[in-house]
Backbone as ProteinMPNN parsed JSONL, in Angstrom:
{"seq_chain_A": "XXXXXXXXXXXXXXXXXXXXXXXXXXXXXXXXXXXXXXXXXXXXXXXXXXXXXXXXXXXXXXXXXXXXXXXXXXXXXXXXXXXXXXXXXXXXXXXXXXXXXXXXXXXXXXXXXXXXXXXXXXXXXXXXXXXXXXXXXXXXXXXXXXXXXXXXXXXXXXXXXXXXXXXXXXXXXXXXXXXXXXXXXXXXXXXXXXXXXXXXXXXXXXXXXXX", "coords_chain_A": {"N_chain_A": [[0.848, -1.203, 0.0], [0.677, 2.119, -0.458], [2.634, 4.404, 0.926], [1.531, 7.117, 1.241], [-1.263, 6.944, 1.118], [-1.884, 4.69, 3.251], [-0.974, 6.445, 5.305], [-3.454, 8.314, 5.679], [-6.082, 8.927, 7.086], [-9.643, 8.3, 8.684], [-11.272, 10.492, 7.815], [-9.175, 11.534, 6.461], [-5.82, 13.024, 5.486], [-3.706, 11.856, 8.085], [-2.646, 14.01, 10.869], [-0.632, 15.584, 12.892], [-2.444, 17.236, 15.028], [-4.736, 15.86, 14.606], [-4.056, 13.29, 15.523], [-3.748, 14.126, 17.55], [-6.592, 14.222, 18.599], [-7.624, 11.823, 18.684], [-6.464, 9.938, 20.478], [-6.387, 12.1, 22.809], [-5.255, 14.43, 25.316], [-2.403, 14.349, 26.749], [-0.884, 12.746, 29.782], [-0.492, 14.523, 32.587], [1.516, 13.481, 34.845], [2.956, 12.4, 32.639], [3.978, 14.091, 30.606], [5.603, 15.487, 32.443], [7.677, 14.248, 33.019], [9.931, 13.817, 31.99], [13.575, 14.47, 32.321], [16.698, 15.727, 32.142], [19.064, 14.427, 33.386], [20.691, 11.975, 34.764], [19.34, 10.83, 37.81], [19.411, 9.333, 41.003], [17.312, 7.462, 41.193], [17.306, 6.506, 38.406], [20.719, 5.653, 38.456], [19.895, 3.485, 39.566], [18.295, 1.881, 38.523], [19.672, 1.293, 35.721], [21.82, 0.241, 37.054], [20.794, -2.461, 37.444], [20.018, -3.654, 35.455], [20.013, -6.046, 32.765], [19.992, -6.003, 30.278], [19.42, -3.977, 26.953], [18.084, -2.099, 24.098], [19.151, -0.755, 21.515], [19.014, 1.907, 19.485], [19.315, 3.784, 16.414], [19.693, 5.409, 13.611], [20.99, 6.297, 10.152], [19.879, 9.106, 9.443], [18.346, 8.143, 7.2], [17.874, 5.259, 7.313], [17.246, 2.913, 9.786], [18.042, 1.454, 12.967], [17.598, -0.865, 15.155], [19.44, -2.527, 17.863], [19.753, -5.405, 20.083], [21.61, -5.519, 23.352], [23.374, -6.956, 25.981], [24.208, -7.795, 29.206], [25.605, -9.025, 32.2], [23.926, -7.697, 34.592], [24.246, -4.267, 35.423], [26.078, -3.588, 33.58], [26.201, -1.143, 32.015], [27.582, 1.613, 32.725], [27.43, 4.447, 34.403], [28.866, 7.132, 34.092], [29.024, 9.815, 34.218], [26.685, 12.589, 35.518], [25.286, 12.749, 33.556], [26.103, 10.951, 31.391], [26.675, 8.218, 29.889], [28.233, 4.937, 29.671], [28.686, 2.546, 27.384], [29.476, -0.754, 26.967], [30.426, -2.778, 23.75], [30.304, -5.65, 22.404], [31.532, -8.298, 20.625], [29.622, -9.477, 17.813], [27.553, -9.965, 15.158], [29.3, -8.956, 13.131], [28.093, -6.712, 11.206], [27.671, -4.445, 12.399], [26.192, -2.316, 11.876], [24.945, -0.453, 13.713], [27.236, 1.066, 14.531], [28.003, 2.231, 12.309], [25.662, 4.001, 11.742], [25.987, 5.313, 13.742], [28.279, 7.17, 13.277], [27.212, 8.667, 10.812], [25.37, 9.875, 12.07], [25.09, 10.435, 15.102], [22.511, 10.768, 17.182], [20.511, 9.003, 18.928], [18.738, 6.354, 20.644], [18.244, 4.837, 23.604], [16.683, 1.719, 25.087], [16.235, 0.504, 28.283], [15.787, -2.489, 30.459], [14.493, -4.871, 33.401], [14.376, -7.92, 34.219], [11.057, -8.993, 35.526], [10.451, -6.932, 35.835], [7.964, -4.463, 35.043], [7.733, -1.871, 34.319], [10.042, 0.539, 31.892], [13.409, 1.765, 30.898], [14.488, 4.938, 29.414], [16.615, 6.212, 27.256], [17.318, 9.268, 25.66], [20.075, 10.92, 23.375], [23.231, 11.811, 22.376], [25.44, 9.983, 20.95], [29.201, 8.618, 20.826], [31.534, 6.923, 19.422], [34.271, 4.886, 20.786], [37.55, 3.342, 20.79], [39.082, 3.052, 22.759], [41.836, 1.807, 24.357], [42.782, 1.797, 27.345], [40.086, 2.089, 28.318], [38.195, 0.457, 27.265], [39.167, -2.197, 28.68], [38.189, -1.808, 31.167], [35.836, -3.012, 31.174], [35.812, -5.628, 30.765], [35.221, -8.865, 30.311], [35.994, -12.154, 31.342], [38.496, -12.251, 30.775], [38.426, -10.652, 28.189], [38.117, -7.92, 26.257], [35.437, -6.142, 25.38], [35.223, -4.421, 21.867], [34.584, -1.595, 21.353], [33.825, 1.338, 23.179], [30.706, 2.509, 24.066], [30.212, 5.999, 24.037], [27.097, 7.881, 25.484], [25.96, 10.991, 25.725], [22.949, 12.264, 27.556], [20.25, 13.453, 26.306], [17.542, 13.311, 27.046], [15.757, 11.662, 29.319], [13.922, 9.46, 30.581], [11.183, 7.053, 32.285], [9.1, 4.844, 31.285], [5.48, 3.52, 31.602], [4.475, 0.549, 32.836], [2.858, -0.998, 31.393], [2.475, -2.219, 28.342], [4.578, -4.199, 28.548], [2.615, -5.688, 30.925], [0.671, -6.257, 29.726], [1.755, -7.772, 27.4], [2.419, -9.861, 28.87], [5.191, -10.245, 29.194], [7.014, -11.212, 31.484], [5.665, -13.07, 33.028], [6.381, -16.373, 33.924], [3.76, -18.054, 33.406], [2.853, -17.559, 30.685], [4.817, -17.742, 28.94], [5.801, -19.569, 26.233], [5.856, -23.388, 26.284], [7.445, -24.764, 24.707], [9.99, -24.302, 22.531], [8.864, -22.184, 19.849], [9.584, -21.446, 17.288], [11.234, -21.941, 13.939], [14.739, -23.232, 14.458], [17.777, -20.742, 14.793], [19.169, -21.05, 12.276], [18.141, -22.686, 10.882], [16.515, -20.715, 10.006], [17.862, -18.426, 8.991], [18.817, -19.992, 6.425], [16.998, -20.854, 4.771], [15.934, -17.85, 4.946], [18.4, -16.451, 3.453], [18.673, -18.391, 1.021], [20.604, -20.221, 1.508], [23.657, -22.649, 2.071], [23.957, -24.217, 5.323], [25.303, -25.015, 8.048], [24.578, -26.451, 9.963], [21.355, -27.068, 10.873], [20.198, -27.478, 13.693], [18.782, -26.429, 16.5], [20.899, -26.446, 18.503], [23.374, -26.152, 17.504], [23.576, -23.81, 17.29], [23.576, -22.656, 19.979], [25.747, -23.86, 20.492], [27.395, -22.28, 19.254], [27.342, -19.741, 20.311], [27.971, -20.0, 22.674], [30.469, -20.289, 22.24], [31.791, -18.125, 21.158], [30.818, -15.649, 22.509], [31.963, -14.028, 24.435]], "CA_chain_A": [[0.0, 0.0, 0.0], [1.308, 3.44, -0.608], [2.93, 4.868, 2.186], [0.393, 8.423, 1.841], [-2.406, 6.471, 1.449], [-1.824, 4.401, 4.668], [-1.135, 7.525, 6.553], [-4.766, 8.496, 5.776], [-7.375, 8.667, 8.982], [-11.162, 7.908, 7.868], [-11.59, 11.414, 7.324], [-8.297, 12.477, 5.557], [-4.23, 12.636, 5.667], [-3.195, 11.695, 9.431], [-1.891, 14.947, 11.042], [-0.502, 15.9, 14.694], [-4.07, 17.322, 15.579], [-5.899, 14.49, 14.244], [-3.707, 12.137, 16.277], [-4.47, 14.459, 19.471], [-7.946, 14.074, 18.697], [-7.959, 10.611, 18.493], [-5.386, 9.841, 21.779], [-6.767, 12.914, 23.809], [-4.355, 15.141, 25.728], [-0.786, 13.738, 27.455], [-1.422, 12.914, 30.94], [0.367, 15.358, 33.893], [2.847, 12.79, 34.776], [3.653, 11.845, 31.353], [3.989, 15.529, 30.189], [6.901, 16.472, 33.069], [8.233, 13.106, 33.862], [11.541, 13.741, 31.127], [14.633, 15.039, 33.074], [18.036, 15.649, 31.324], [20.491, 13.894, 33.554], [20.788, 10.476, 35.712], [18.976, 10.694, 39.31], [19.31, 8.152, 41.913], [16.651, 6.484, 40.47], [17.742, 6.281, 36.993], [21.248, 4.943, 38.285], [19.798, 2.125, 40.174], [17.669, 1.516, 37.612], [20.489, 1.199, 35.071], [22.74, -0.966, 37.682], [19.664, -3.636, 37.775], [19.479, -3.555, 33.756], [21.072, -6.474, 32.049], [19.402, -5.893, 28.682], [18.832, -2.97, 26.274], [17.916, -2.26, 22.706], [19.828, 0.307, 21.272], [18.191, 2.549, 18.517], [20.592, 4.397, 16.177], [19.88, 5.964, 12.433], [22.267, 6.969, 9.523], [19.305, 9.833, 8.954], [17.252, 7.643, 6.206], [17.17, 4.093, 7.851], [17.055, 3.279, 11.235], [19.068, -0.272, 13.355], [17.397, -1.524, 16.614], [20.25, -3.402, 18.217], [19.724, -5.802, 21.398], [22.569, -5.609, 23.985], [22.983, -7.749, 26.913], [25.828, -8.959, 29.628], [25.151, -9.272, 33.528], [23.352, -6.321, 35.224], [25.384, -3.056, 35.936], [27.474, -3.383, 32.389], [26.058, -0.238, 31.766], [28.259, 2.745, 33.349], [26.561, 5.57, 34.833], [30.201, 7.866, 33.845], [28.766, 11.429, 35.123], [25.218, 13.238, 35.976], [24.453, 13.087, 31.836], [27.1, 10.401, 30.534], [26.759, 6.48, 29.963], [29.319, 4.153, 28.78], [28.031, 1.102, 26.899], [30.365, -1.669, 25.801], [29.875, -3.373, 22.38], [30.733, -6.726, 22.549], [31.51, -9.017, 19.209], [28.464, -9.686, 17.172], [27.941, -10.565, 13.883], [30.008, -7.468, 12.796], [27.666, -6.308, 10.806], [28.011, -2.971, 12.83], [25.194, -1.346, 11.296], [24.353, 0.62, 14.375], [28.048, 2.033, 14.628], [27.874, 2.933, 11.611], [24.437, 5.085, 11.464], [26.375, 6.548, 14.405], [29.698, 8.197, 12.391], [27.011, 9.459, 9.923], [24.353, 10.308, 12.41], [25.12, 10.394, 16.308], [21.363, 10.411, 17.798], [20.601, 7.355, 19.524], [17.79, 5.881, 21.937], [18.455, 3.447, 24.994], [15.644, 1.362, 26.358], [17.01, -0.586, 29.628], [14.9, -3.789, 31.033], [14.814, -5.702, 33.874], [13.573, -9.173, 34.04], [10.171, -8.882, 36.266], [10.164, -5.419, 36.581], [7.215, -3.603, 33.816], [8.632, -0.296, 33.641], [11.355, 0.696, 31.476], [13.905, 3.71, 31.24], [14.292, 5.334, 27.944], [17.576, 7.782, 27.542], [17.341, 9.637, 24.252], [20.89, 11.298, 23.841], [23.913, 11.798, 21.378], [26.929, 9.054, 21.078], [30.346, 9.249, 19.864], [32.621, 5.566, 19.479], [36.221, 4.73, 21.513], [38.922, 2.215, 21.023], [40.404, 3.412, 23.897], [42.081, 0.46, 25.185], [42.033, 1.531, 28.887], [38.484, 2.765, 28.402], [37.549, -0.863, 27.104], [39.27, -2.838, 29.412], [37.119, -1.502, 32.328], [34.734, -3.607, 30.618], [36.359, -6.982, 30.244], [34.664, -10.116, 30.82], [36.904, -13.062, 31.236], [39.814, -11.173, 30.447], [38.003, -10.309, 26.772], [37.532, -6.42, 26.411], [34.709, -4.853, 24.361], [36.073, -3.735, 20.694], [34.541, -0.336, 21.658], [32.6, 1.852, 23.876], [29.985, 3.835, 23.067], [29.763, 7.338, 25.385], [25.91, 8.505, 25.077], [25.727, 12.255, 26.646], [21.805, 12.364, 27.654], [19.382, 15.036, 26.59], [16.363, 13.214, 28.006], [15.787, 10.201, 30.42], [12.525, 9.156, 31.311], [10.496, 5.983, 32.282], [7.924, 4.281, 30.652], [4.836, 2.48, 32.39], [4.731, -1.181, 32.315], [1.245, -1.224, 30.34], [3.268, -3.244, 27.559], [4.735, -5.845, 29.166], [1.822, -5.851, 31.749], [-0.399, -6.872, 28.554], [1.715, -8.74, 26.531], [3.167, -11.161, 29.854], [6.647, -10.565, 29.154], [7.871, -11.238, 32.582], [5.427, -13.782, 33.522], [6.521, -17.672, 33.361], [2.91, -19.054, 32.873], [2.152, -17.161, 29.374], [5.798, -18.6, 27.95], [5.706, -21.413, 25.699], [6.612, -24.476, 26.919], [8.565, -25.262, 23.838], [10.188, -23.234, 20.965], [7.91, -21.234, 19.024], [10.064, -20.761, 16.146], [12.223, -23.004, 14.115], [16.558, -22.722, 14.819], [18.196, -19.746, 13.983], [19.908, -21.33, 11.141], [17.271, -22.935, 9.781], [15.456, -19.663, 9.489], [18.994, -18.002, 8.123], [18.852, -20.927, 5.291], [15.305, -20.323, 4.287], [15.939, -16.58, 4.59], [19.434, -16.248, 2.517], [18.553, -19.364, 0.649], [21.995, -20.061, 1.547], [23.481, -23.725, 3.277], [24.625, -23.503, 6.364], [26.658, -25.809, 8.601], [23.441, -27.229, 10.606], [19.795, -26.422, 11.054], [19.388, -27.468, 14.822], [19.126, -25.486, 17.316], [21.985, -26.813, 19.355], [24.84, -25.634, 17.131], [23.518, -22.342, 17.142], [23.655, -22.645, 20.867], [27.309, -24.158, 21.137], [28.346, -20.91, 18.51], [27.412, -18.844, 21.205], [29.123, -20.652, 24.119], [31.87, -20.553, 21.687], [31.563, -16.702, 20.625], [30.18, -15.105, 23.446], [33.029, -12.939, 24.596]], "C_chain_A": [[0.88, 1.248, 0.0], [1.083, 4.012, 0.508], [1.71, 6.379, 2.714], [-0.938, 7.972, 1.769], [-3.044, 6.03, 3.019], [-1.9, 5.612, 5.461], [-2.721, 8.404, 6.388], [-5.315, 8.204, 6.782], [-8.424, 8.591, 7.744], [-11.414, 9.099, 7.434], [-10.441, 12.368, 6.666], [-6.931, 12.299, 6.016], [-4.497, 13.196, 7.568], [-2.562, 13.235, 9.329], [-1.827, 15.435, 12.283], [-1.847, 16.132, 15.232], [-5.111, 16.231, 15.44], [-5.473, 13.094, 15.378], [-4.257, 12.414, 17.855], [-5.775, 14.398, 19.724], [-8.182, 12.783, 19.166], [-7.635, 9.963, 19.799], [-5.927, 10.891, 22.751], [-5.079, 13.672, 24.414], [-3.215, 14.271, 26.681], [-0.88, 14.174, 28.978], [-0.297, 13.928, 31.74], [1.528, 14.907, 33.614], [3.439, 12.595, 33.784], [4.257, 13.181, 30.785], [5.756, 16.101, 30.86], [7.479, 14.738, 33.733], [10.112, 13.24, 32.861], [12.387, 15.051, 32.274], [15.682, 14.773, 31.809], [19.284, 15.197, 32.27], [20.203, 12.801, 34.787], [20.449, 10.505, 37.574], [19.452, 9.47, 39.987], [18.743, 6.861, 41.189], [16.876, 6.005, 39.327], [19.176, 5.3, 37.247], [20.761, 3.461, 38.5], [18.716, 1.641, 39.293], [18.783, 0.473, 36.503], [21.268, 0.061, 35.791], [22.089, -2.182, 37.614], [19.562, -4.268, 36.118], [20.434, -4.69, 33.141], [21.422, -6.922, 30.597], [18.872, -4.223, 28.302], [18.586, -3.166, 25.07], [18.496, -0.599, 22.62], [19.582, 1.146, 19.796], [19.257, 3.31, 18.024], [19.752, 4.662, 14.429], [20.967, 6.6, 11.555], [21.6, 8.281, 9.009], [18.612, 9.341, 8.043], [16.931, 6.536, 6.958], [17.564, 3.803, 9.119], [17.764, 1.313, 11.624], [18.287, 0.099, 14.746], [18.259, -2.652, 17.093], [20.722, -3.997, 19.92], [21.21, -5.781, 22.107], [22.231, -6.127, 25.375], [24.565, -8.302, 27.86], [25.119, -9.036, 31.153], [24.721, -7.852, 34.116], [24.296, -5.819, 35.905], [26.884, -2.953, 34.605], [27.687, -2.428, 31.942], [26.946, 1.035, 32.857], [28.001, 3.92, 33.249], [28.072, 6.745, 34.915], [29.801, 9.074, 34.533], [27.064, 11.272, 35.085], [24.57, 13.126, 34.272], [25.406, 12.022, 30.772], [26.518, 9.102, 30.992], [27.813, 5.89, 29.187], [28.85, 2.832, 28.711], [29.207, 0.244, 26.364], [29.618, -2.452, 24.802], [31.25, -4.774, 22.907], [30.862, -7.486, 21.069], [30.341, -9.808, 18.652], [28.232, -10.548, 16.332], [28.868, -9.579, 12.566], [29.535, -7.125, 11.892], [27.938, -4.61, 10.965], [27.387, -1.762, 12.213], [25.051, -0.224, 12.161], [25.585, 1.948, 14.755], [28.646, 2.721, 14.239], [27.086, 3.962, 10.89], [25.451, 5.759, 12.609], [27.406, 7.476, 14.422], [28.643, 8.9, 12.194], [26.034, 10.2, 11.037], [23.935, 9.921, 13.987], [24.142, 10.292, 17.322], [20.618, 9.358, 18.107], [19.481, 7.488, 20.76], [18.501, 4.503, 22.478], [17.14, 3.062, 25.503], [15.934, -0.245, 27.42], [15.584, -1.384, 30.001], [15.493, -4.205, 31.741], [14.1, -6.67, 33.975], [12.681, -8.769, 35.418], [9.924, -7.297, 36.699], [9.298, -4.75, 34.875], [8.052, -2.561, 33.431], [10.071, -0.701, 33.133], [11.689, 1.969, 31.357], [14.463, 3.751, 29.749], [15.419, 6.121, 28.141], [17.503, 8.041, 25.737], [18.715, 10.705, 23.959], [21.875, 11.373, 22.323], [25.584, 10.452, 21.61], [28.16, 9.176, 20.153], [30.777, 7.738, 20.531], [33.939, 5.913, 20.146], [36.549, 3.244, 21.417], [40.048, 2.572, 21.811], [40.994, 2.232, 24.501], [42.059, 0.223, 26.325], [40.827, 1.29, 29.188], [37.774, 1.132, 28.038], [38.165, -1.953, 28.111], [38.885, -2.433, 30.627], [36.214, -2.244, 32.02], [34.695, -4.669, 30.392], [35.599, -7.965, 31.282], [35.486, -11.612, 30.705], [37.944, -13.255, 30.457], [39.457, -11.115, 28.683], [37.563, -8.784, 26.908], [36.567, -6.175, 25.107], [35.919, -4.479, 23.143], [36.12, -2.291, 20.841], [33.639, -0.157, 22.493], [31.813, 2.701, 23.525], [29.379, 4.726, 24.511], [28.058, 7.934, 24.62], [25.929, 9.724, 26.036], [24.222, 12.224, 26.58], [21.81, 13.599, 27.428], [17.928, 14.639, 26.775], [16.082, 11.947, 28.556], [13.884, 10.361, 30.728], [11.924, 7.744, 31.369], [9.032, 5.853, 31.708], [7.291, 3.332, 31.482], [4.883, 1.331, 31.538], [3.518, -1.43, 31.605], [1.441, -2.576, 29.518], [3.846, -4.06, 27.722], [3.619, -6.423, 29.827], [1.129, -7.137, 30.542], [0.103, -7.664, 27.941], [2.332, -10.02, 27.784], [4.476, -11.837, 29.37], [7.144, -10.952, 30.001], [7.225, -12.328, 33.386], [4.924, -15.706, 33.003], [5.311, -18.314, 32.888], [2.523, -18.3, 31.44], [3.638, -17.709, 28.507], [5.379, -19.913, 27.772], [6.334, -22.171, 26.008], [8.1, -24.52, 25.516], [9.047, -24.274, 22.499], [9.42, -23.283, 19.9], [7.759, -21.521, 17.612], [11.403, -22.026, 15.794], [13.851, -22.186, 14.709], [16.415, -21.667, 13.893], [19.188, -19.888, 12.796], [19.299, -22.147, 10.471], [16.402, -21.678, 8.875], [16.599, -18.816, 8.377], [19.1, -18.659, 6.67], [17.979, -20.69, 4.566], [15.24, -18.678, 3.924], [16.546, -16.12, 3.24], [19.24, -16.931, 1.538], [20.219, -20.17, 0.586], [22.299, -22.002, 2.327], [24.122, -23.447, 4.374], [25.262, -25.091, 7.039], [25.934, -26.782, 9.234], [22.339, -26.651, 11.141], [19.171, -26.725, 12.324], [19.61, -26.798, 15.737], [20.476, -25.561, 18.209], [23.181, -26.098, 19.007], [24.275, -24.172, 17.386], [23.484, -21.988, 18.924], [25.233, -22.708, 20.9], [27.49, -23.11, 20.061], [28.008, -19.69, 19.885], [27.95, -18.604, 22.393], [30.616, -20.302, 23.679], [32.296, -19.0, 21.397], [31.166, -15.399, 21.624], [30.691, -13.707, 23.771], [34.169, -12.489, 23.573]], "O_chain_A": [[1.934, 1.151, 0.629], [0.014, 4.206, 1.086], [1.244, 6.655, 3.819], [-1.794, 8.622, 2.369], [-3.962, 6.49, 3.698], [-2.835, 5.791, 6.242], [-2.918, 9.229, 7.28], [-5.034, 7.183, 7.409], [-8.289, 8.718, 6.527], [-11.951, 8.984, 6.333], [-10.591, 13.558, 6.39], [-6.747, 11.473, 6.91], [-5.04, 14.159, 8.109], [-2.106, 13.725, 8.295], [-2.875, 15.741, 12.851], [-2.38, 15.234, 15.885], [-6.08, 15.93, 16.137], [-6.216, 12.241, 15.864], [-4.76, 11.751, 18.763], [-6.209, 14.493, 20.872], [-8.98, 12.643, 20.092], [-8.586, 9.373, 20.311], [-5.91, 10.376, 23.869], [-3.99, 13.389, 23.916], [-3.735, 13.39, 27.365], [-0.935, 15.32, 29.425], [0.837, 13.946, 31.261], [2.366, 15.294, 32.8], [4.664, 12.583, 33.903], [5.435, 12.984, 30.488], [6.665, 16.709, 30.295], [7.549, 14.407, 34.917], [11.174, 12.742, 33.237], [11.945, 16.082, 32.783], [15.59, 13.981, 30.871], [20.419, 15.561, 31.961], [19.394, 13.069, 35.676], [21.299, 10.216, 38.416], [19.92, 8.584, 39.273], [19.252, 5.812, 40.793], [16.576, 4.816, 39.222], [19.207, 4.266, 36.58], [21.105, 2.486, 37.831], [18.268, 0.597, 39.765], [18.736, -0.757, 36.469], [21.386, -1.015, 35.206], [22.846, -3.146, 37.73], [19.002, -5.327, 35.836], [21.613, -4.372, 32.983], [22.276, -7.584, 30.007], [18.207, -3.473, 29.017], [18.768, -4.312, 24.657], [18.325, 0.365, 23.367], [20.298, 0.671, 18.915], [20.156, 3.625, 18.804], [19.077, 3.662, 14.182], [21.792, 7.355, 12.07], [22.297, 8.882, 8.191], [17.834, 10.242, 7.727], [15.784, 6.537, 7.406], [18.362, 4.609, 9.597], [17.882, 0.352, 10.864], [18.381, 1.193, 15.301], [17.884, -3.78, 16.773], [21.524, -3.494, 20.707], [22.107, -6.065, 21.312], [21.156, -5.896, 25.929], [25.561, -8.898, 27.451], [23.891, -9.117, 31.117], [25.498, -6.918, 33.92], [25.04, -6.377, 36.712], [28.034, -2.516, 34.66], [28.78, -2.184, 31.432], [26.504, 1.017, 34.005], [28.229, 4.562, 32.224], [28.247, 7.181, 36.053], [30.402, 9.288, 35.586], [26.38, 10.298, 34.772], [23.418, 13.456, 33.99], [25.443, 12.226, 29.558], [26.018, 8.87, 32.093], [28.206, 6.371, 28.124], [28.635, 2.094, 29.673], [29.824, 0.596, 25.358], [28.432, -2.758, 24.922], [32.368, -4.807, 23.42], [30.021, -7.046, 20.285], [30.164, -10.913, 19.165], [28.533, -11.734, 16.472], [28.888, -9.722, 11.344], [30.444, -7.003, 11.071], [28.263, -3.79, 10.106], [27.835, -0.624, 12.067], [25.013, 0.906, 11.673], [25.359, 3.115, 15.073], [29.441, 3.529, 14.718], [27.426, 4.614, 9.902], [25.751, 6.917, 12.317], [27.543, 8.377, 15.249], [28.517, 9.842, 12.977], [25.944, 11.396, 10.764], [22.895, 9.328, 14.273], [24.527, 9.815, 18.39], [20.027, 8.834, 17.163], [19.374, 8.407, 21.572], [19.058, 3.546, 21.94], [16.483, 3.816, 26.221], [15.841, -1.461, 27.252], [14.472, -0.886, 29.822], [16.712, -4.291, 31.593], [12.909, -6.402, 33.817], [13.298, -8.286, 36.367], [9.353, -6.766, 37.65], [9.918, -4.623, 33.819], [8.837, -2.433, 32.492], [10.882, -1.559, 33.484], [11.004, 2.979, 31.519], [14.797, 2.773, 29.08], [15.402, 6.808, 29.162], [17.612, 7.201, 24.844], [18.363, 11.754, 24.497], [21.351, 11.041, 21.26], [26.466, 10.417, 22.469], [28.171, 9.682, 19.031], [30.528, 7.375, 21.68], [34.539, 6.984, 20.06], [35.948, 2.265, 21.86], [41.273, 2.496, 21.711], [40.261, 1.707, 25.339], [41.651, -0.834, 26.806], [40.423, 0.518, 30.058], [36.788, 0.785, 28.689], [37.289, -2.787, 28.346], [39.629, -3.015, 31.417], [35.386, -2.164, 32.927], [33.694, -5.087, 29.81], [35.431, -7.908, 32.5], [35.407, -12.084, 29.571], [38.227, -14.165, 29.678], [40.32, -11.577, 27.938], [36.652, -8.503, 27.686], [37.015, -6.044, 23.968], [37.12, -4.305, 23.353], [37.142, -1.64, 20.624], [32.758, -0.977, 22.751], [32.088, 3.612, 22.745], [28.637, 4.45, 25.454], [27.941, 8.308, 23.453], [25.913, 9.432, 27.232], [23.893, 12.143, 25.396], [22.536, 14.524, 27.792], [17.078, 15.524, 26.679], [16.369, 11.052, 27.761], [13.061, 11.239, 30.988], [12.184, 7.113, 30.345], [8.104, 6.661, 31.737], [7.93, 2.457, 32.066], [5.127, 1.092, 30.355], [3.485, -2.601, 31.226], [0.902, -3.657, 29.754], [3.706, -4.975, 26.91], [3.393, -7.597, 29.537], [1.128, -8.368, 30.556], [-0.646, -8.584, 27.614], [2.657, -11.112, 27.32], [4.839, -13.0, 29.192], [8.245, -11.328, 29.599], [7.855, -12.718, 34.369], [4.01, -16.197, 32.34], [5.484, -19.145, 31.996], [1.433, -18.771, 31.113], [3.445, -18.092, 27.353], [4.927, -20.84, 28.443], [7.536, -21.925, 26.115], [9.313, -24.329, 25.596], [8.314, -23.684, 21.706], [9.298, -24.236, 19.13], [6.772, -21.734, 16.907], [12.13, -22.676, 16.545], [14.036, -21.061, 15.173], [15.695, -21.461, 12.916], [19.905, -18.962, 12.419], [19.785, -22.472, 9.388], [15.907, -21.639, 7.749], [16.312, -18.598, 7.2], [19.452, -17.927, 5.745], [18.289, -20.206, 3.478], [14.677, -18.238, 2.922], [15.946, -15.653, 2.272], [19.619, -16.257, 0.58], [20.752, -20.574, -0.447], [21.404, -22.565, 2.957], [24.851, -22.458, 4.437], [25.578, -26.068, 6.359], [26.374, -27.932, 9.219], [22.459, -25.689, 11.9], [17.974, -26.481, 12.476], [20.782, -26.463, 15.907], [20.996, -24.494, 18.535], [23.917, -25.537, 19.818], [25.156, -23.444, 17.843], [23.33, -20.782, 19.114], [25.91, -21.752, 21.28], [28.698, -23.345, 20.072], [28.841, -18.812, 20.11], [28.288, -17.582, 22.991], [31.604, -20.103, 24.386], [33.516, -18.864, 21.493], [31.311, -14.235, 21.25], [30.166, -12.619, 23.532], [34.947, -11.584, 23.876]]}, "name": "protein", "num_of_chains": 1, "seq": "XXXXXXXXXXXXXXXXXXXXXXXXXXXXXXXXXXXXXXXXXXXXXXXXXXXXXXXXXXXXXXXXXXXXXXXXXXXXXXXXXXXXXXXXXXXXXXXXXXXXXXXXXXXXXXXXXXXXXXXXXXXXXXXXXXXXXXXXXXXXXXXXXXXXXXXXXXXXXXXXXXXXXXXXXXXXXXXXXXXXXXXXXXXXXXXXXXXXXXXXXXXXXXXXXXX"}
């Protein structure tokens, strides 16, 4: 469907007012809940966090990229600074490369059983500092780089969305995988062969790859 079509409402092209019509006005709290630099609450938030998704654009297309190590990997550096390590991927490095061309970046931190999440919306700049990454080493393996985000707004999000979809609670997970292996789906995707289609190897590459 054509992208200006879709953005059509029943009575004509979608447009900020039409959306506030539709949604109503932005509650109190929601309105003054953004701050520009790391409270109490925000660190210990962050120290508890041992998952994010990391949002990044080159200005046309846009990379959502999960990050994950043991809670507190994240480094609360000053009152408006974070230091994220990047760990070895599939070096694709899409997201650290929207961020040469195009430094504006979202953080949204999770903790397992906890609804709310914290949002930092902010600017990042890359380091291969080698001290600066070995602060970061996990069984004596350092991060390739870090990525410094200076905040220009922090705020939490209610748990509504997990609440509803029962992200955090064991009886709505499926007993058994969903979805086939991730290298069967890679095979089928790429139409490509690959090395083995059960889930296992794609398990022991990660045992094997990890750090």
């Amino acid at each position: 469907m054509d992208a200006a079509l879709w953005a059509k409402g029943e009575t004509g092209m979608m447009t900020p007012e039409k959306l506030r019509e539709i949604y109503g006005d932005v509650s109190p709290h929601a309105a003054q809940k953004v701050i520009a630099q790391f409270d109490a609450h925000c660190r210990n938030f962050i120290a508890h966090a041992p998952f994010l998704v990391l949002v990044t654009s080159d200005g046309q297309n846009l990379d959502a990229s999960p990050k994950g190590d043991p809670a507190g990997f994240v480094e609360v550096e000053s009152d408006t600074t974070l230091l994220i390590p990047d760990r070895p991927g599939n070096n694709r490095i899409d997201g650290l490369l929207n961020i040469l061309a195009h430094p504006k970046v979202s953080v949204l931190f999770m903790i397992p059983g906890v609804a709310e999440t914290l949002r930092v919306n902010g600017v990042a700049e890359i380091s291969d500092d080698a001290e600066l990454c070995a602060r970061f080493a996990i069984k004596g393996r350092s991060p390739k780089t870090v990525l410094r985000v200076t905040a220009e707004e922090v705020f939490l999000h209610c748990g509504k969305a997990p609440v509803r979809s029962g992200l955090w609670k064991p009886e709505t997970w499926p007993t058994q995988r969903p979805v086939p292996s991730l290298y069967a789906m890679i095979k089928d995707h790429a139409e490509m062969e690959v090395p083995s289609t059960e889930q296992s190897y794609a398990e022991q590459r990660y045992r094997e790859t990890l750090y």
